[in-house]
Structures are given as structure tokens and as C-alpha cells.
Short mmCIF file of C-alpha atoms in Angstrom, two decimals:
data_model
loop_
_atom_site.label_atom_id
_atom_site.label_comp_id
_atom_site.label_asym_id
_atom_site.label_seq_id
_atom_site.Cartn_x
_atom_site.Cartn_y
_atom_site.Cartn_z
CA MET I 17 75.34 33.48 166.08
CA VAL I 18 74.45 30.90 163.45
CA ARG I 19 76.16 32.97 160.78
CA THR I 20 79.28 33.30 162.93
CA PHE I 21 79.42 29.55 163.56
CA GLY I 22 78.89 28.85 159.89
CA ALA I 23 81.59 31.28 158.88
CA PHE I 24 84.22 29.74 161.11
CA ALA I 25 83.13 26.18 160.37
CA LEU I 26 83.53 26.90 156.68
CA ALA I 27 86.74 28.88 157.13
CA GLY I 28 88.85 25.76 157.36
CA ILE I 29 87.13 24.29 154.33
CA PHE I 30 87.74 27.42 152.28
CA SER I 31 91.40 27.11 153.15
CA LEU I 32 91.47 23.82 151.24
CA VAL I 33 91.09 25.81 148.05
CA GLY I 34 94.79 26.49 148.37
CA SER I 35 95.60 22.80 148.10
CA VAL I 36 94.63 22.76 144.43
CA ALA I 37 95.16 26.32 143.25
CA HIS I 38 98.42 27.87 144.34
CA ALA I 39 100.46 30.62 142.70
CA GLN I 40 104.07 29.75 142.18
CA GLY I 41 107.06 30.83 140.12
CA PRO I 42 108.32 34.40 140.54
CA ILE I 43 109.09 36.66 137.59
CA HIS I 44 111.69 39.24 136.66
CA ARG I 45 110.60 42.75 135.98
CA HIS I 46 111.67 42.39 132.34
CA SER I 47 110.67 38.80 131.61
CA ARG I 48 107.42 36.90 131.31
CA ARG I 49 108.60 34.17 133.62
CA ALA I 50 111.68 33.30 135.65
CA SER I 51 112.94 30.43 137.74
CA GLN I 52 112.35 29.96 141.44
CA ASN I 53 115.82 31.29 142.25
CA ASP I 54 115.57 34.56 140.29
CA ALA I 55 115.12 37.92 141.99
CA THR I 56 111.49 38.93 142.31
CA VAL I 57 111.83 42.58 143.31
CA VAL I 58 110.20 45.01 140.88
CA ARG I 59 112.89 47.66 140.55
CA GLY I 60 111.91 51.17 141.58
CA VAL I 61 108.40 50.36 142.86
CA TYR I 62 107.70 50.81 146.57
CA MET I 63 104.79 50.69 148.97
CA VAL I 64 104.84 53.57 151.45
CA GLU I 65 102.80 53.89 154.63
CA LEU I 66 102.14 57.50 155.58
CA GLN I 67 101.64 59.00 158.99
CA ASP I 68 98.21 60.36 159.84
CA GLY I 69 97.51 63.68 158.18
CA VAL I 70 100.26 63.38 155.55
CA THR I 71 99.06 63.51 151.94
CA PRO I 72 100.68 62.01 148.83
CA ASP I 73 101.24 65.53 147.46
CA GLN I 74 103.12 66.51 150.61
CA LEU I 75 105.33 63.45 150.21
CA THR I 76 106.19 64.22 146.58
CA ASP I 77 106.91 67.87 147.44
CA THR I 78 109.20 66.86 150.31
CA LEU I 79 111.11 64.40 148.14
CA GLY I 80 111.28 66.87 145.26
CA ALA I 81 112.97 69.38 147.54
CA ALA I 82 115.60 66.69 148.22
CA ASN I 83 116.07 66.12 144.47
CA VAL I 84 114.34 62.73 144.62
CA THR I 85 111.73 62.18 141.91
CA VAL I 86 108.75 59.92 142.51
CA HIS I 87 105.54 59.23 140.62
CA ILE I 88 102.49 58.15 142.62
CA ARG I 89 100.98 54.99 141.15
CA GLN I 90 97.93 54.73 143.40
CA THR I 91 96.67 55.82 146.80
CA LEU I 92 95.51 53.23 149.34
CA ASN I 93 93.09 54.55 151.93
CA SER I 94 91.95 51.56 153.97
CA ARG I 95 90.82 51.39 157.57
CA ILE I 96 94.03 49.50 158.38
CA PHE I 97 96.51 51.04 155.94
CA LYS I 98 96.93 54.54 154.57
CA GLY I 99 99.65 55.14 152.03
CA VAL I 100 100.69 54.99 148.40
CA SER I 101 102.49 52.91 145.85
CA LEU I 102 105.04 54.85 143.87
CA ASP I 103 107.73 54.72 141.23
CA LEU I 104 111.06 55.92 142.59
CA VAL I 105 113.15 57.32 139.75
CA LEU I 106 116.60 55.77 140.13
CA ALA I 107 119.87 57.00 138.69
CA GLY I 108 121.91 54.03 137.49
CA ASP I 109 121.97 50.72 139.31
CA ASP I 110 122.51 52.11 142.81
CA SER I 111 119.16 52.70 144.48
CA SER I 112 120.46 53.09 148.03
CA ALA I 113 120.61 56.90 148.11
CA ALA I 114 117.12 57.45 146.70
CA GLU I 115 115.67 54.67 148.83
CA GLY I 116 117.32 56.14 151.92
CA ALA I 117 115.84 59.56 151.17
CA LEU I 118 112.40 58.00 150.77
CA ARG I 119 112.71 56.07 154.01
CA ALA I 120 113.86 59.19 155.92
CA ALA I 121 111.27 61.56 154.45
CA PRO I 122 109.07 63.33 157.04
CA GLY I 123 105.67 61.69 157.28
CA VAL I 124 106.83 58.24 156.15
CA LYS I 125 106.16 55.38 158.57
CA GLN I 126 107.51 52.44 156.58
CA ILE I 127 108.48 51.48 153.05
CA TRP I 128 108.52 48.10 151.32
CA PRO I 129 109.94 46.98 147.98
CA VAL I 130 107.42 45.28 145.69
CA ARG I 131 107.86 41.70 144.49
CA ALA I 132 106.18 39.88 141.61
CA VAL I 133 104.39 36.54 141.46
CA SER I 134 102.58 34.34 138.94
CA THR I 135 99.78 31.80 139.09
CA PRO I 136 100.41 28.18 138.06
CA LYS I 137 99.64 26.99 134.55
CA SER I 138 97.01 24.26 134.36
CA ASP I 139 97.39 21.28 132.07
CA VAL I 140 93.62 21.34 131.51
CA GLN I 141 92.66 23.98 128.95
CA SER I 142 88.90 23.33 128.93
CA PHE I 143 86.40 20.77 130.08
CA HIS I 144 82.94 20.00 128.75
CA PRO I 145 80.41 17.26 129.48
CA LEU I 146 80.45 14.62 126.73
CA GLY I 147 76.77 13.81 126.86
CA PRO I 148 74.96 11.73 129.49
CA SER I 149 77.53 11.38 132.22
CA THR I 150 78.34 9.42 135.30
CA ARG I 151 81.14 9.71 137.81
CA HIS I 152 83.12 7.46 140.11
CA GLN I 153 81.58 7.77 143.53
CA ALA I 154 82.75 6.78 146.98
CA THR I 155 80.59 5.77 149.89
CA ARG I 156 81.17 6.69 153.49
CA ARG I 157 80.65 3.58 155.60
CA ALA I 158 78.18 5.24 157.91
CA ALA I 159 76.33 7.15 155.19
CA ALA I 160 73.43 5.91 153.13
CA ASN I 161 74.07 8.20 150.17
CA ASP I 162 77.08 8.50 147.89
CA THR I 163 78.95 11.82 147.94
CA TYR I 164 81.66 13.69 146.07
CA TYR I 165 84.82 12.05 147.39
CA PRO I 166 87.04 15.14 147.91
CA HIS I 167 84.24 16.45 150.13
CA VAL I 168 84.25 13.20 152.09
CA MET I 169 88.00 13.46 152.70
CA ALA I 170 87.71 17.09 153.80
CA GLN I 171 84.49 16.34 155.73
CA VAL I 172 82.62 18.99 153.79
CA ASP I 173 79.79 16.47 153.51
CA ARG I 174 79.33 16.65 157.29
CA LEU I 175 78.84 20.39 157.09
CA HIS I 176 76.34 19.95 154.27
CA ASP I 177 74.50 17.29 156.29
CA ALA I 178 74.29 19.82 159.13
CA GLY I 179 72.82 22.39 156.75
CA ILE I 180 75.94 24.56 156.68
CA THR I 181 76.42 25.79 153.12
CA GLY I 182 77.84 29.25 153.75
CA ALA I 183 74.52 31.07 153.61
CA GLY I 184 74.93 34.56 155.08
CA VAL I 185 78.73 34.48 154.76
CA ARG I 186 80.59 36.92 152.50
CA LEU I 187 83.71 35.24 151.16
CA ALA I 188 86.39 37.03 149.12
CA VAL I 189 88.38 35.11 146.50
CA VAL I 190 91.51 37.20 145.94
CA ASP I 191 92.92 35.89 142.68
CA THR I 192 92.60 36.54 138.94
CA GLY I 193 88.96 37.60 139.23
CA VAL I 194 85.96 35.40 138.44
CA ASP I 195 84.05 34.74 135.22
CA TYR I 196 80.68 35.48 136.76
CA THR I 197 78.92 34.73 133.43
CA ASN I 198 79.67 31.01 133.93
CA ALA I 199 76.37 29.21 134.53
CA ILE I 200 77.86 27.03 137.27
CA LEU I 201 78.63 30.27 139.13
CA GLY I 202 75.16 31.70 138.58
CA GLY I 203 75.77 33.55 135.32
CA CYS I 204 75.59 37.05 136.77
CA LEU I 205 77.13 39.63 139.10
CA GLY I 206 75.23 41.43 141.85
CA GLY I 207 72.33 40.87 144.22
CA GLY I 208 70.75 37.43 143.89
CA CYS I 209 73.81 36.02 142.09
CA VAL I 210 76.51 33.68 143.38
CA VAL I 211 79.11 36.40 142.76
CA THR I 212 77.50 39.32 144.55
CA HIS I 213 80.36 41.81 144.70
CA GLY I 214 83.99 42.40 143.81
CA TRP I 215 86.69 44.73 142.51
CA ASP I 216 89.53 44.81 140.00
CA ALA I 217 92.87 45.91 141.49
CA VAL I 218 94.63 45.53 138.12
CA GLY I 219 92.44 47.14 135.46
CA VAL I 220 94.80 46.33 132.56
CA ASP I 221 95.46 43.23 130.47
CA SER I 222 99.16 43.09 131.37
CA LEU I 223 101.12 44.45 134.31
CA LEU I 224 104.42 44.05 132.47
CA GLY I 225 105.36 46.72 129.95
CA ALA I 226 108.46 47.28 127.84
CA SER I 227 109.92 49.66 130.41
CA GLY I 228 108.94 47.75 133.53
CA ALA I 229 105.93 47.31 135.79
CA VAL I 230 102.76 48.97 134.50
CA ALA I 231 100.78 50.97 137.05
CA PRO I 232 97.40 49.37 137.80
CA VAL I 233 94.18 51.15 136.84
CA PRO I 234 91.58 49.76 139.30
CA ASP I 235 87.93 49.45 138.31
CA ASP I 236 84.75 47.79 139.53
CA ASP I 237 84.57 44.86 137.08
CA PRO I 238 86.32 41.73 138.45
CA MET I 239 85.93 39.67 135.25
CA ASP I 240 88.55 36.93 134.99
CA CYS I 241 90.71 36.80 131.85
CA ALA I 242 93.18 34.19 133.14
CA GLY I 243 90.91 31.42 134.47
CA HIS I 244 92.60 30.66 137.78
CA GLY I 245 90.21 32.63 139.99
CA THR I 246 87.18 31.11 138.26
CA HIS I 247 88.59 27.66 139.02
CA VAL I 248 88.96 28.62 142.68
CA ALA I 249 85.45 30.10 142.78
CA GLY I 250 84.06 26.82 141.43
CA ILE I 251 85.70 24.84 144.22
CA VAL I 252 84.11 27.17 146.74
CA ALA I 253 80.65 27.89 145.38
CA ALA I 254 79.78 25.87 142.24
CA LEU I 255 76.07 25.22 141.81
CA PRO I 256 74.75 21.72 140.96
CA SER I 257 75.47 20.84 137.33
CA GLU I 258 75.86 18.01 134.83
CA PHE I 259 79.46 17.62 136.00
CA GLY I 260 78.25 15.92 139.17
CA PHE I 261 79.89 18.09 141.82
CA LEU I 262 78.92 20.92 144.13
CA GLY I 263 80.99 23.70 145.66
CA ALA I 264 82.12 23.39 149.27
CA ALA I 265 79.94 26.35 150.22
CA PRO I 266 77.33 26.95 147.49
CA GLY I 267 75.36 29.30 149.72
CA VAL I 268 78.05 31.97 150.18
CA SER I 269 77.91 35.47 148.83
CA LEU I 270 81.08 35.35 146.75
CA GLY I 271 83.32 38.37 146.31
CA ALA I 272 85.65 38.38 143.29
CA TYR I 273 88.86 40.41 143.65
CA ARG I 274 91.12 40.52 140.61
CA VAL I 275 94.77 41.00 141.60
CA MET I 276 96.52 39.24 138.68
CA ASP I 277 96.62 40.16 134.99
CA CYS I 278 95.46 38.13 131.97
CA ALA I 279 98.71 36.16 131.92
CA GLY I 280 98.39 35.30 135.60
CA PHE I 281 101.03 37.78 136.79
CA GLY I 282 100.69 40.16 139.69
CA THR I 283 102.67 42.07 142.28
CA GLU I 284 102.49 42.65 146.00
CA GLU I 285 101.03 46.04 145.10
CA THR I 286 97.95 44.57 143.41
CA ILE I 287 97.61 41.60 145.78
CA ALA I 288 97.64 43.76 148.91
CA ALA I 289 95.34 46.35 147.31
CA GLY I 290 92.82 43.60 146.61
CA MET I 291 93.12 42.24 150.15
CA LEU I 292 92.58 45.70 151.65
CA ARG I 293 89.54 46.32 149.45
CA ALA I 294 88.09 42.90 150.34
CA PHE I 295 88.51 43.74 154.02
CA ASP I 296 86.95 47.18 153.66
CA ASP I 297 84.03 45.66 151.71
CA GLY I 298 83.02 43.70 154.80
CA ASN I 299 83.89 40.16 153.75
CA HIS I 300 83.86 37.65 156.59
CA ILE I 301 86.66 35.45 155.18
CA LEU I 302 89.48 36.03 152.68
CA THR I 303 91.04 33.20 150.71
CA LEU I 304 94.12 33.61 148.51
CA SER I 305 95.61 31.01 146.22
CA VAL I 306 98.41 33.40 145.29
CA SER I 307 101.58 33.76 147.28
CA VAL I 308 105.08 35.13 147.00
CA PRO I 309 108.01 32.67 147.23
CA GLY I 310 110.79 33.47 149.68
CA GLY I 311 108.31 34.71 152.25
CA LEU I 312 109.20 37.26 154.89
CA PRO I 313 106.79 38.01 157.75
CA ASP I 314 107.59 41.72 157.42
CA SER I 315 106.88 41.84 153.68
CA PHE I 316 104.06 44.10 152.53
CA VAL I 317 101.55 41.33 151.77
CA SER I 318 102.34 39.53 155.04
CA MET I 319 101.88 42.75 157.00
CA THR I 320 98.58 43.34 155.23
CA ALA I 321 97.31 39.83 155.95
CA ALA I 322 98.33 40.05 159.61
CA ARG I 323 96.51 43.36 160.07
CA ILE I 324 93.35 41.95 158.50
CA VAL I 325 93.41 38.97 160.87
CA GLU I 326 94.10 41.24 163.85
CA ALA I 327 90.99 43.19 162.84
CA GLY I 328 88.92 40.00 163.16
CA VAL I 329 88.72 38.65 159.60
CA PRO I 330 90.23 35.18 158.95
CA VAL I 331 92.69 34.93 156.05
CA PHE I 332 93.68 31.62 154.45
CA VAL I 333 96.55 31.34 151.99
CA ALA I 334 97.85 28.52 149.80
CA ILE I 335 101.50 27.61 150.18
CA ALA I 336 102.00 25.08 147.38
CA ASN I 337 100.65 22.39 145.08
CA THR I 338 103.47 19.95 145.80
CA GLY I 339 103.14 19.50 149.55
CA GLU I 340 106.78 20.52 149.94
CA THR I 341 106.79 24.33 149.84
CA GLY I 342 106.09 26.44 152.90
CA SER I 343 108.37 24.67 155.35
CA LEU I 344 110.64 26.39 157.86
CA PHE I 345 113.37 26.67 155.23
CA ASP I 346 111.12 27.45 152.24
CA PRO I 347 108.52 29.99 153.37
CA VAL I 348 106.05 31.92 151.22
CA ALA I 349 104.17 35.14 151.87
CA PRO I 350 101.61 36.02 153.11
CA ALA I 351 101.12 32.51 154.51
CA ASP I 352 104.01 33.27 156.89
CA ALA I 353 102.16 36.13 158.60
CA ARG I 354 101.04 35.88 162.23
CA HIS I 355 97.72 34.06 162.72
CA VAL I 356 97.17 33.57 158.97
CA GLY I 357 95.95 30.11 157.96
CA SER I 358 98.41 28.42 155.59
CA VAL I 359 97.41 25.35 153.63
CA SER I 360 99.49 22.91 151.63
CA SER I 361 98.24 20.25 149.21
CA PHE I 362 97.21 16.64 149.46
CA ASP I 363 96.14 14.01 146.94
CA PRO I 364 92.65 12.52 147.21
CA VAL I 365 92.47 8.77 147.71
CA GLN I 366 90.06 8.65 144.79
CA GLU I 367 89.88 11.21 142.01
CA PRO I 368 86.44 11.86 140.53
CA ALA I 369 86.12 11.84 136.75
CA VAL I 370 83.35 12.68 134.30
CA TYR I 371 83.05 10.56 131.18
CA ALA I 372 80.55 9.70 128.45
CA VAL I 373 78.46 6.54 128.55
CA ALA I 374 76.60 4.85 125.74
#
């Protein structure tokens, strides 16, 4: 009961991660970055949900008999989704005939096109203490001790005062992975560490090849090579350090799920695969600071998020860094899914800073 209360008390706090670490800016299949108005669909790549008892081999055989060529990229076998991602070989620019054959194939429940997304680029490349340090502190009127001001604004300090630090809660950070060797995050991966578990849904340095989207090669090492997920993990679970701040929930068992490549690019294929694995791994809460502009509640990532929530696991998703995205006329996925927590950004009244003193 205590763990359940702690998990849901912290769930809202974990959602605040999205206010400072949101993925934005879609990409073309053939470019490293594109503007907000560019198409984001990865040509020829589809997610396919299969009916019970239908295998990927049966699907490819059925389509082959109809002169439609597909290549299976990966098989997803979750408790809440069974299907595949595949490359649909298209003749020319018209994909309607091949897509129609795929949609009508026996054993196919639904198909979704795959869209691409990127994480934001930070202006801060690195940060190191400059020697003996101090920080600007704020004092709550009713409190005797000074606290980290962003925690005061979000009332994280009240949870800490009540002894709620996330102990016993498994939290999944679905992002670029986590650098678990960072001392502030415990310096290790596994039992007894801050980062206790995780998975890599990408498995390659870059998801963008010369001929299009590279198929992921999942593995068990969620090491971050982009930095964004490590930043998010620090907000959630940083241990006390010379920088003078503490994570919102330093007692959690953190799960690192890498769904973006080393350049901070990913697709709905990798994002949803990471979400499904995080759910199947028994995490109590999922937080994502990656989202797909131009959200549709029936998109693949939105469907995945909604099913996870329906199965009893809260999901919180960032919708922007600006405070403007995510409105009725500017939605993002999967924050637009039913019962998914969506969080925008806000500016702290006071911003903490670390600096050297004589």
C-alpha cells in the first residue's frame, strides 16, 4: 500500500521531467533534420498488428503470393501487442496498391505508417564544478531549511519531507538511454545501482542510412550516446553531489530504455518498442520526454501508450519546452492518447546556479 501511494504521489512529479526535456523537430527520411512543417512519415516502413495465431512468416508468404514484397524488421511480442515492423517494397512513388494489399492481408488487424522524431539540442555541452561551490537558495516561508527551488515550486520538497523518495518504485525513462557510469547516477547498472535495469530498442549508432531508415538491432545495453536521457535521469534520480541538487525521486529503481540514436533521432517503431518492453519489464511508471509532432490519437505510439495505461501503468509524456505546443490545434503524440498524462513547460521563479567562490 505504501509503495502504491508513493508511486502515484511521485507520478505527477515524474511528469515534470517533460517540462525541461522534450523532443521536438521532425525529420525527413533522407535528411538529418527538417522543419516543423515537413512530412515525418518514414516511407515504406509500417507497424502491423497480427491476429492471434498468425506468424510473421505466414504474413510474408501471404503477401508474396499477392506479389507484394516485405522484409520483417523486428517482431514485437508484448502482452498488449503482437505484431511486426516491416519494410514494404514500393514500386515508384505510389504506395497505395501495396499498402492496400498489406491492410487487406488475412491475419492483419491494423497497420500504421511510421513517423520520425528528434530530441532537442541543448545549449549546454558540459558542466563541471569549478571548485568549492555555493548556489542561490530559496526559502519556503514555513520551512526552517533552505531547499532546491525547482523542488519547492513543484512541491517535491513536501514529498521528501514525508519520506517519499520513490523507494520500491520501478520507473522507466524512455529516451536516449542513460549513462549509468555517471557517479551522480550511481556509476553502475544492475542490482544495488540507481539504474537497475533497461534495454536498447535501437542497437545502432544511427537510424538513418543512405537508403532510408535503418532497421534497429535491439540489445540489453541501454548506454546513452546522445546525452538527453542521462539529463532526464538526473532530474528524476540524481544522488547528492557537489552540484547542490538532488533528484526528485532518488530512491527509485530506474529503468533506462534507449529509443533514440546517437544523434537524438528515433522513430515510432523504436519508441513504441521501448515502451512495450518497459511495460513488460514490470515498471510502475513510464516517463517519455520524446514525442511526435502533429499528434493523432490513433497513431502507433498513442495506441501503445493508451494500452499501457489501460493495463494499469501510468504514462507521462512531455509536449513541449515552450509552453505553447500541445494545444487543441497543435497536438503531439503520444501525449494525445486517452488517459495519458501530458505535461508542458514552465519557468522557475528562481533559477539555481553553481559557481566558484574564492
